[in-house]
Amino acid sequence: MDVAKSLFLGLTASLIALGGAQAADLLVKAKALEYVKICTLYGPGFYYVPGTDTCIKLGGYTRLWVMLNSNGMGGTPDYGAGGANNRFSNAYTARARQSLSVDTRTATEYGAVRTFFQAAFNWTTGSYSGLGNGSTVYQSIGGVSAPNNANPGAVAGGAFTLWYAFIQFAGFTVGRANSAFDTPWEEYPGGNYVELPGSSTWDPVNQISYTADFGQGFTATVSAQDQVQHDTSYIWNMSAASAGSIAAGVYGGNDIAGTAAPDFIARFRLDQAWGLVQASVAAHDNHAAYYGATELTGHPDDKWGWAGQLGLSIKNIPTGPGDSINISGVYTYGASRYNFHDYSGVPAARYGSTSLLGAYQSVGILGVSDTVFAPGAAQELTTTYGFNAGYNHNWDPQWNSSIFGGFGAVRYNATAKGYICNALVANLSLSSGIAGCNPDFNYAVVGTKTSWTPVKNLTFTGEVDYSILDQKYASGSTVLLPQQSGIGKPSGLYELRDQRGLTFQFLAQRSF
């Protein structure tokens, strides 16, 4: 011990002596330390990057999010294992998230040059699906509202998700940002966490946009944005219809070709102290692949669809300081994602009980596409319309509540209905036949939430959501569904009937 202590003291003395010599040199060589300075040009939280005229702001949040009676985050139990309404349905699904953002701005003779980045790290409860032999396999959930991916060795799903990465300069926005088609509240008019139909989605998208500011709060934006996944739902080739896909609300084979054209957006907005009003339109190219397995089978010609949306927000209404009402309405023709967006719960297949003699259970099947076609025929464009609205009320500085709802409807033309109904009769033995077949549907979600902020930037939220699947098949219609091992459903006779779903959400979030 004495030897070790002597060695330690000797080494320490040597380091002190060496440090003293270097410190003497530093007294001569070191420059004055440049402290970080506050930047007041762009609001609170910005600082100058040392040695530059660029201002930077770091932000983000930490969140725990728990869904009850759902297998996904922000969704109602209307599809997959959640819609099965059996032992594969999760009693709860939980997600831990850390979000980080970086905002930089530099003043130039053309105005501010801005870059913005935001990403998140998520860890989410997954679910189990059946293998058809009395065993199950784990399905992890990859990013935000992503489809399940087989991962039997994992306990939950961890994923990195990039939300924003864009540059703004002289009116231009380039990169991954919110669509110009969106209203500021997107599908969350009540600050809700459930995904409502009846509007375009929050989901950012790659784009090149230009915004002209005409003063007095009036702006106009034109944009070209990537349509892949974000703006394309399904292009159904009815020759590839199968019993298994129809049972999940996918009435035909999804026959989308490679990229041909972006979606083109135009938006006009008026922002005032009382709120805002906005109109936006989109053009969407439906670019199908081939009728059959190879290019020799030919293909349908492209058809352009479109969407239009109106939005209105009224602030500081008489019910209380900061209270607001947000409303949006949308109509689409061959561009269904602008209503039933990529986070929505449609296509859907939700199961329930039945009193129909001979039927095993009931099921509500909802399917939405951009177009429908048969071999040798043209694409038939699908019509949808919907709206969502929310009322936000502040009880006091710590407590606030909202009520909200969204509605979406799908309507197929006579030709598309003929294609779909023929597939239902041929693959599922629809009991009502062509005469009682109508794949049109309505889908609605309503809910309420209350949030408590005991201290600044720390919020606890509770939310209740109720979904309604309103299908239009003739009353008493039945189908013969195949065995669906993944969700534990046996082959047999099922009644086609409207369905309901109820979910609860709890969140704790600390922002910075």
GROMACS .gro file of N, CA and C in nm, residues 246-359:
model
  342
  246ILE      N    1  -5.909  -0.929  -5.000
  246ILE     CA    2  -6.041  -0.868  -4.987
  246ILE      C    3  -6.085  -0.868  -4.842
  247ALA      N    4  -6.055  -0.975  -4.770
  247ALA     CA    5  -6.092  -0.985  -4.629
  247ALA      C    6  -6.028  -0.875  -4.545
  248ALA      N    7  -5.916  -0.819  -4.592
  248ALA     CA    8  -5.848  -0.711  -4.521
  248ALA      C    9  -5.885  -0.572  -4.574
  249GLY      N   10  -5.980  -0.565  -4.669
  249GLY     CA   11  -6.021  -0.437  -4.724
  249GLY      C   12  -5.943  -0.393  -4.846
  250VAL      N   13  -5.860  -0.482  -4.901
  250VAL     CA   14  -5.784  -0.452  -5.023
  250VAL      C   15  -5.848  -0.534  -5.134
  251TYR      N   16  -5.931  -0.469  -5.216
  251TYR     CA   17  -6.018  -0.541  -5.307
  251TYR      C   18  -5.949  -0.594  -5.432
  252GLY      N   19  -5.832  -0.542  -5.466
  252GLY     CA   20  -5.760  -0.587  -5.585
  252GLY      C   21  -5.612  -0.589  -5.559
  253GLY      N   22  -5.535  -0.636  -5.659
  253GLY     CA   23  -5.391  -0.630  -5.648
  253GLY      C   24  -5.343  -0.486  -5.662
  254ASN      N   25  -5.251  -0.445  -5.575
  254ASN     CA   26  -5.202  -0.307  -5.580
  254ASN      C   27  -5.100  -0.297  -5.693
  255ASP      N   28  -5.135  -0.226  -5.800
  255ASP     CA   29  -5.060  -0.231  -5.925
  255ASP      C   30  -5.003  -0.093  -5.959
  256ILE      N   31  -4.918  -0.040  -5.872
  256ILE     CA   32  -4.859   0.093  -5.891
  256ILE      C   33  -4.725   0.080  -5.961
  257ALA      N   34  -4.702   0.161  -6.063
  257ALA     CA   35  -4.576   0.161  -6.137
  257ALA      C   36  -4.475   0.256  -6.072
  258GLY      N   37  -4.360   0.273  -6.138
  258GLY     CA   38  -4.259   0.366  -6.089
  258GLY      C   39  -4.303   0.510  -6.101
  259THR      N   40  -4.223   0.600  -6.047
  259THR     CA   41  -4.261   0.741  -6.048
  259THR      C   42  -4.267   0.796  -6.191
  260ALA      N   43  -4.365   0.881  -6.214
  260ALA     CA   44  -4.380   0.946  -6.345
  260ALA      C   45  -4.389   1.097  -6.331
  261ALA      N   46  -4.462   1.144  -6.231
  261ALA     CA   47  -4.478   1.288  -6.209
  261ALA      C   48  -4.505   1.313  -6.062
  262PRO      N   49  -4.456   1.423  -6.007
  262PRO     CA   50  -4.491   1.458  -5.869
  262PRO      C   51  -4.635   1.508  -5.863
  263ASP      N   52  -4.683   1.524  -5.742
  263ASP     CA   53  -4.811   1.593  -5.724
  263ASP      C   54  -4.786   1.743  -5.727
  264PHE      N   55  -4.877   1.816  -5.791
  264PHE     CA   56  -4.865   1.961  -5.802
  264PHE      C   57  -4.971   2.026  -5.712
  265ILE      N   58  -4.925   2.121  -5.629
  265ILE     CA   59  -5.010   2.183  -5.527
  265ILE      C   60  -5.014   2.334  -5.548
  266ALA      N   61  -5.131   2.392  -5.522
  266ALA     CA   62  -5.144   2.538  -5.514
  266ALA      C   63  -5.226   2.570  -5.390
  267ARG      N   64  -5.181   2.671  -5.316
  267ARG     CA   65  -5.250   2.709  -5.192
  267ARG      C   66  -5.260   2.861  -5.182
  268PHE      N   67  -5.374   2.907  -5.133
  268PHE     CA   68  -5.398   3.049  -5.107
  268PHE      C   69  -5.443   3.063  -4.963
  269ARG      N   70  -5.377   3.153  -4.887
  269ARG     CA   71  -5.408   3.164  -4.743
  269ARG      C   72  -5.413   3.310  -4.702
  270LEU      N   73  -5.507   3.339  -4.614
  270LEU     CA   74  -5.518   3.471  -4.552
  270LEU      C   75  -5.509   3.453  -4.401
  271ASP      N   76  -5.402   3.506  -4.341
  271ASP     CA   77  -5.380   3.501  -4.196
  271ASP      C   78  -5.411   3.637  -4.136
  272GLN      N   79  -5.499   3.637  -4.036
  272GLN     CA   80  -5.537   3.760  -3.968
  272GLN      C   81  -5.537   3.738  -3.818
  273ALA      N   82  -5.555   3.845  -3.741
  273ALA     CA   83  -5.559   3.832  -3.595
  273ALA      C   84  -5.674   3.744  -3.550
  274TRP      N   85  -5.784   3.744  -3.625
  274TRP     CA   86  -5.901   3.664  -3.586
  274TRP      C   87  -5.888   3.516  -3.622
  275GLY      N   88  -5.787   3.481  -3.706
  275GLY     CA   89  -5.771   3.343  -3.750
  275GLY      C   90  -5.718   3.335  -3.891
  276LEU      N   91  -5.763   3.237  -3.968
  276LEU     CA   92  -5.718   3.224  -4.106
  276LEU      C   93  -5.822   3.152  -4.189
  277VAL      N   94  -5.812   3.172  -4.320
  277VAL     CA   95  -5.891   3.097  -4.418
  277VAL      C   96  -5.796   3.053  -4.528
  278GLN      N   97  -5.816   2.930  -4.577
  278GLN     CA   98  -5.722   2.872  -4.672
  278GLN      C   99  -5.796   2.789  -4.775
  279ALA      N  100  -5.748   2.792  -4.899
  279ALA     CA  101  -5.795   2.704  -5.005
  279ALA      C  102  -5.674   2.640  -5.071
  280SER      N  103  -5.681   2.508  -5.095
  280SER     CA  104  -5.569   2.440  -5.160
  280SER      C  105  -5.622   2.336  -5.258
  281VAL      N  106  -5.547   2.315  -5.365
  281VAL     CA  107  -5.583   2.217  -5.467
  281VAL      C  108  -5.459   2.135  -5.500
  282ALA      N  109  -5.483   2.011  -5.543
  282ALA     CA  110  -5.372   1.921  -5.579
  282ALA      C  111  -5.407   1.844  -5.705
  283ALA      N  112  -5.307   1.818  -5.787
  283ALA     CA  113  -5.320   1.733  -5.906
  283ALA      C  114  -5.233   1.610  -5.885
  284HIS      N  115  -5.291   1.490  -5.909
  284HIS     CA  116  -5.225   1.364  -5.876
  284HIS      C  117  -5.230   1.269  -5.996
  285ASP      N  118  -5.114   1.223  -6.041
  285ASP     CA  119  -5.105   1.132  -6.155
  285ASP      C  120  -5.115   0.988  -6.108
  286ASN      N  121  -5.213   0.913  -6.163
  286ASN     CA  122  -5.229   0.770  -6.134
  286ASN      C  123  -5.159   0.691  -6.244
  287HIS      N  124  -5.045   0.634  -6.209
  287HIS     CA  125  -4.954   0.570  -6.304
  287HIS      C  126  -4.948   0.421  -6.271
  288ALA      N  127  -5.029   0.342  -6.341
  288ALA     CA  128  -5.039   0.199  -6.314
  288ALA      C  129  -4.928   0.122  -6.384
  289ALA      N  130  -4.901   0.002  -6.334
  289ALA     CA  131  -4.805  -0.088  -6.397
  289ALA      C  132  -4.875  -0.166  -6.510
  290TYR      N  133  -4.868  -0.297  -6.508
  290TYR     CA  134  -4.918  -0.376  -6.622
  290TYR      C  135  -5.044  -0.454  -6.585
  291TYR      N  136  -5.118  -0.492  -6.689
  291TYR     CA  137  -5.237  -0.574  -6.668
  291TYR      C  138  -5.201  -0.711  -6.613
  292GLY      N  139  -5.087  -0.764  -6.655
  292GLY     CA  140  -5.046  -0.897  -6.615
  292GLY      C  141  -4.903  -0.901  -6.568
  293ALA      N  142  -4.839  -1.017  -6.582
  293ALA     CA  143  -4.707  -1.039  -6.524
  293ALA      C  144  -4.595  -0.967  -6.598
  294THR      N  145  -4.612  -0.940  -6.727
  294THR     CA  146  -4.503  -0.879  -6.804
  294THR      C  147  -4.556  -0.760  -6.885
  295GLU      N  148  -4.463  -0.688  -6.944
  295GLU     CA  149  -4.499  -0.571  -7.024
  295GLU      C  150  -4.575  -0.608  -7.151
  296LEU      N  151  -4.569  -0.736  -7.189
  296LEU     CA  152  -4.642  -0.780  -7.308
  296LEU      C  153  -4.794  -0.774  -7.288
  297THR      N  154  -4.837  -0.771  -7.161
  297THR     CA  155  -4.981  -0.768  -7.134
  297THR      C  156  -5.041  -0.630  -7.151
  298GLY      N  157  -4.957  -0.528  -7.165
  298GLY     CA  158  -5.007  -0.392  -7.180
  298GLY      C  159  -5.040  -0.328  -7.047
  299HIS      N  160  -5.087  -0.204  -7.053
  299HIS     CA  161  -5.116  -0.129  -6.930
  299HIS      C  162  -5.223  -0.024  -6.958
  300PRO      N  163  -5.293   0.018  -6.855
  300PRO     CA  164  -5.389   0.128  -6.873
  300PRO      C  165  -5.315   0.261  -6.883
  301ASP      N  166  -5.372   0.355  -6.956
  301ASP     CA  167  -5.314   0.488  -6.964
  301ASP      C  168  -5.322   0.559  -6.829
  302ASP      N  169  -5.229   0.652  -6.807
  302ASP     CA  170  -5.234   0.733  -6.686
  302ASP      C  171  -5.364   0.814  -6.682
  303LYS      N  172  -5.411   0.838  -6.561
  303LYS     CA  173  -5.523   0.928  -6.541
  303LYS      C  174  -5.490   1.022  -6.426
  304TRP      N  175  -5.514   1.151  -6.448
  304TRP     CA  176  -5.488   1.249  -6.343
  304TRP      C  177  -5.611   1.264  -6.255
  305GLY      N  178  -5.587   1.260  -6.127
  305GLY     CA  179  -5.692   1.290  -6.029
  305GLY      C  180  -5.665   1.425  -5.966
  306TRP      N  181  -5.753   1.468  -5.879
  306TRP     CA  182  -5.735   1.597  -5.814
  306TRP      C  183  -5.801   1.596  -5.676
  307ALA      N  184  -5.764   1.695  -5.596
  307ALA     CA  185  -5.823   1.713  -5.463
  307ALA      C  186  -5.834   1.861  -5.434
  308GLY      N  187  -5.936   1.899  -5.359
  308GLY     CA  188  -5.954   2.037  -5.315
  308GLY      C  189  -5.988   2.041  -5.168
  309GLN      N  190  -5.936   2.141  -5.098
  309GLN     CA  191  -5.958   2.151  -4.954
  309GLN      C  192  -5.979   2.297  -4.913
  310LEU      N  193  -6.073   2.319  -4.822
  310LEU     CA  194  -6.096   2.449  -4.761
  310LEU      C  195  -6.075   2.437  -4.611
  311GLY      N  196  -6.011   2.538  -4.553
  311GLY     CA  197  -5.987   2.539  -4.409
  311GLY      C  198  -6.019   2.673  -4.348
  312LEU      N  199  -6.073   2.669  -4.227
  312LEU     CA  200  -6.108   2.792  -4.154
  312LEU      C  201  -6.072   2.775  -4.008
  313SER      N  202  -6.002   2.874  -3.952
  313SER     CA  203  -5.969   2.876  -3.810
  313SER      C  204  -6.013   3.010  -3.751
  314ILE      N  205  -6.086   3.004  -3.641
  314ILE     CA  206  -6.132   3.124  -3.571
  314ILE      C  207  -6.072   3.123  -3.432
  315LYS      N  208  -5.998   3.229  -3.399
  315LYS     CA  209  -5.928   3.237  -3.271
  315LYS      C  210  -6.000   3.329  -3.173
  316ASN      N  211  -5.965   3.310  -3.046
  316ASN     CA  212  -6.012   3.398  -2.938
  316ASN      C  213  -6.163   3.420  -2.943
  317ILE      N  214  -6.236   3.311  -2.953
  317ILE     CA  215  -6.382   3.317  -2.954
  317ILE      C  216  -6.431   3.351  -2.814
  318PRO      N  217  -6.557   3.393  -2.798
  318PRO     CA  218  -6.605   3.446  -2.669
  318PRO      C  219  -6.602   3.349  -2.552
  319THR      N  220  -6.582   3.218  -2.576
  319THR     CA  221  -6.586   3.123  -2.464
  319THR      C  222  -6.464   3.132  -2.374
  320GLY      N  223  -6.357   3.202  -2.417
  320GLY     CA  224  -6.242   3.216  -2.330
  320GLY      C  225  -6.117   3.257  -2.405
  321PRO      N  226  -6.019   3.315  -2.335
  321PRO     CA  227  -5.894   3.357  -2.399
  321PRO      C  228  -5.822   3.238  -2.461
  322GLY      N  229  -5.781   3.253  -2.585
  322GLY     CA  230  -5.708   3.147  -2.653
  322GLY      C  231  -5.793   3.036  -2.709
  323ASP      N  232  -5.925   3.039  -2.686
  323ASP     CA  233  -6.011   2.936  -2.742
  323ASP      C  234  -6.016   2.948  -2.894
  324SER      N  235  -6.039   2.835  -2.962
  324SER     CA  236  -6.038   2.837  -3.108
  324SER      C  237  -6.127   2.727  -3.164
  325ILE      N  238  -6.166   2.746  -3.289
  325ILE     CA  239  -6.239   2.646  -3.367
  325ILE      C  240  -6.164   2.627  -3.499
  326ASN      N  241  -6.136   2.502  -3.533
  326ASN     CA  242  -6.070   2.470  -3.659
  326ASN      C  243  -6.159   2.377  -3.740
  327ILE      N  244  -6.178   2.408  -3.867
  327ILE     CA  245  -6.264   2.327  -3.955
  327ILE      C  246  -6.196   2.313  -4.090
  328SER      N  247  -6.201   2.194  -4.147
  328SER     CA  248  -6.154   2.173  -4.284
  328SER      C  249  -6.246   2.075  -4.354
  329GLY      N  250  -6.261   2.092  -4.486
  329GLY     CA  251  -6.340   2.002  -4.569
  329GLY      C  252  -6.264   1.971  -4.696
  330VAL      N  253  -6.276   1.846  -4.744
  330VAL     CA  254  -6.196   1.803  -4.859
  330VAL      C  255  -6.282   1.720  -4.954
  331TYR      N  256  -6.249   1.730  -5.083
  331TYR     CA  257  -6.315   1.650  -5.187
  331TYR      C  258  -6.205   1.599  -5.279
  332THR      N  259  -6.208   1.469  -5.311
  332THR     CA  260  -6.104   1.412  -5.396
  332THR      C  261  -6.167   1.329  -5.507
  333TYR      N  262  -6.096   1.322  -5.618
  333TYR     CA  263  -6.136   1.241  -5.733
  333TYR      C  264  -6.011   1.179  -5.791
  334GLY      N  265  -5.988   1.051  -5.761
  334GLY     CA  266  -5.865   0.988  -5.805
  334GLY      C  267  -5.744   1.031  -5.726
  335ALA      N  268  -5.762   1.081  -5.604
  335ALA     CA  269  -5.652   1.126  -5.517
  335ALA      C  270  -5.693   1.107  -5.372
  336SER      N  271  -5.724   0.984  -5.334
  336SER     CA  272  -5.790   0.955  -5.206
  336SER      C  273  -5.704   0.983  -5.084
  337ARG      N  274  -5.570   0.982  -5.100
  337ARG     CA  275  -5.483   1.007  -4.985
  337ARG      C  276  -5.504   1.146  -4.924
  338TYR      N  277  -5.558   1.239  -4.998
  338TYR     CA  278  -5.580   1.372  -4.944
  338TYR      C  279  -5.702   1.376  -4.851
  339ASN      N  280  -5.768   1.263  -4.835
  339ASN     CA  281  -5.879   1.249  -4.740
  339ASN      C  282  -5.849   1.134  -4.644
  340PHE      N  283  -5.829   1.015  -4.698
  340PHE     CA  284  -5.787   0.899  -4.619
  340PHE      C  285  -5.636   0.888  -4.631
  341HIS      N  286  -5.566   0.963  -4.546
  341HIS     CA  287  -5.421   0.980  -4.557
  341HIS      C  288  -5.347   0.853  -4.512
  342ASP      N  289  -5.214   0.859  -4.522
  342ASP     CA  290  -5.134   0.739  -4.496
  342ASP      C  291  -5.126   0.702  -4.348
  343TYR      N  292  -5.181   0.782  -4.258
  343TYR     CA  293  -5.190   0.744  -4.117
  343TYR      C  294  -5.331   0.698  -4.079
  344SER      N  295  -5.425   0.702  -4.171
  344SER     CA  296  -5.564   0.669  -4.137
  344SER      C  297  -5.582   0.519  -4.118
  345GLY      N  298  -5.696   0.480  -4.060
  345GLY     CA  299  -5.724   0.339  -4.031
  345GLY      C  300  -5.795   0.267  -4.142
  346VAL      N  301  -5.787   0.315  -4.265
  346VAL     CA  302  -5.853   0.253  -4.380
  346VAL      C  303  -5.747   0.222  -4.486
  347PRO      N  304  -5.747   0.102  -4.547
  347PRO     CA  305  -5.845  -0.006  -4.541
  347PRO      C  306  -5.862  -0.063  -4.399
  348ALA      N  307  -5.981  -0.117  -4.377
  348ALA     CA  308  -6.015  -0.165  -4.244
  348ALA      C  309  -6.091  -0.296  -4.252
  349ALA      N  310  -6.075  -0.376  -4.147
  349ALA     CA  311  -6.155  -0.498  -4.130
  349ALA      C  312  -6.166  -0.520  -3.980
  350ARG      N  313  -6.281  -0.483  -3.924
  350ARG     CA  314  -6.303  -0.498  -3.781
  350ARG      C  315  -6.412  -0.602  -3.757
  351TYR      N  316  -6.386  -0.690  -3.660
  351TYR     CA  317  -6.476  -0.801  -3.631
  351TYR      C  318  -6.558  -0.775  -3.504
  352GLY      N  319  -6.677  -0.831  -3.501
  352GLY     CA  320  -6.765  -0.819  -3.386
  352GLY      C  321  -6.857  -0.939  -3.376
  353SER      N  322  -6.953  -0.928  -3.289
  353SER     CA  323  -7.048  -1.038  -3.267
  353SER      C  324  -7.157  -1.036  -3.373
  354THR      N  325  -7.237  -1.141  -3.376
  354THR     CA  326  -7.349  -1.150  -3.469
  354THR      C  327  -7.462  -1.231  -3.408
  355SER      N  328  -7.583  -1.202  -3.449
  355SER     CA  329  -7.700  -1.281  -3.410
  355SER      C  330  -7.757  -1.355  -3.530
  356LEU      N  331  -7.689  -1.343  -3.645
  356LEU     CA  332  -7.737  -1.407  -3.766
  356LEU      C  333  -7.713  -1.558  -3.759
  357LEU      N  334  -7.817  -1.635  -3.780
  357LEU     CA  335  -7.810  -1.780  -3.771
  357LEU      C  336  -7.711  -1.834  -3.873
  358GLY      N  337  -7.619  -1.916  -3.827
  358GLY     CA  338  -7.521  -1.980  -3.914
  358GLY      C  339  -7.393  -1.902  -3.932
  359ALA      N  340  -7.389  -1.775  -3.894
  359ALA     CA  341  -7.268  -1.694  -3.909
  359ALA      C  342  -7.179  -1.710  -3.786
   0.00000   0.00000   0.00000
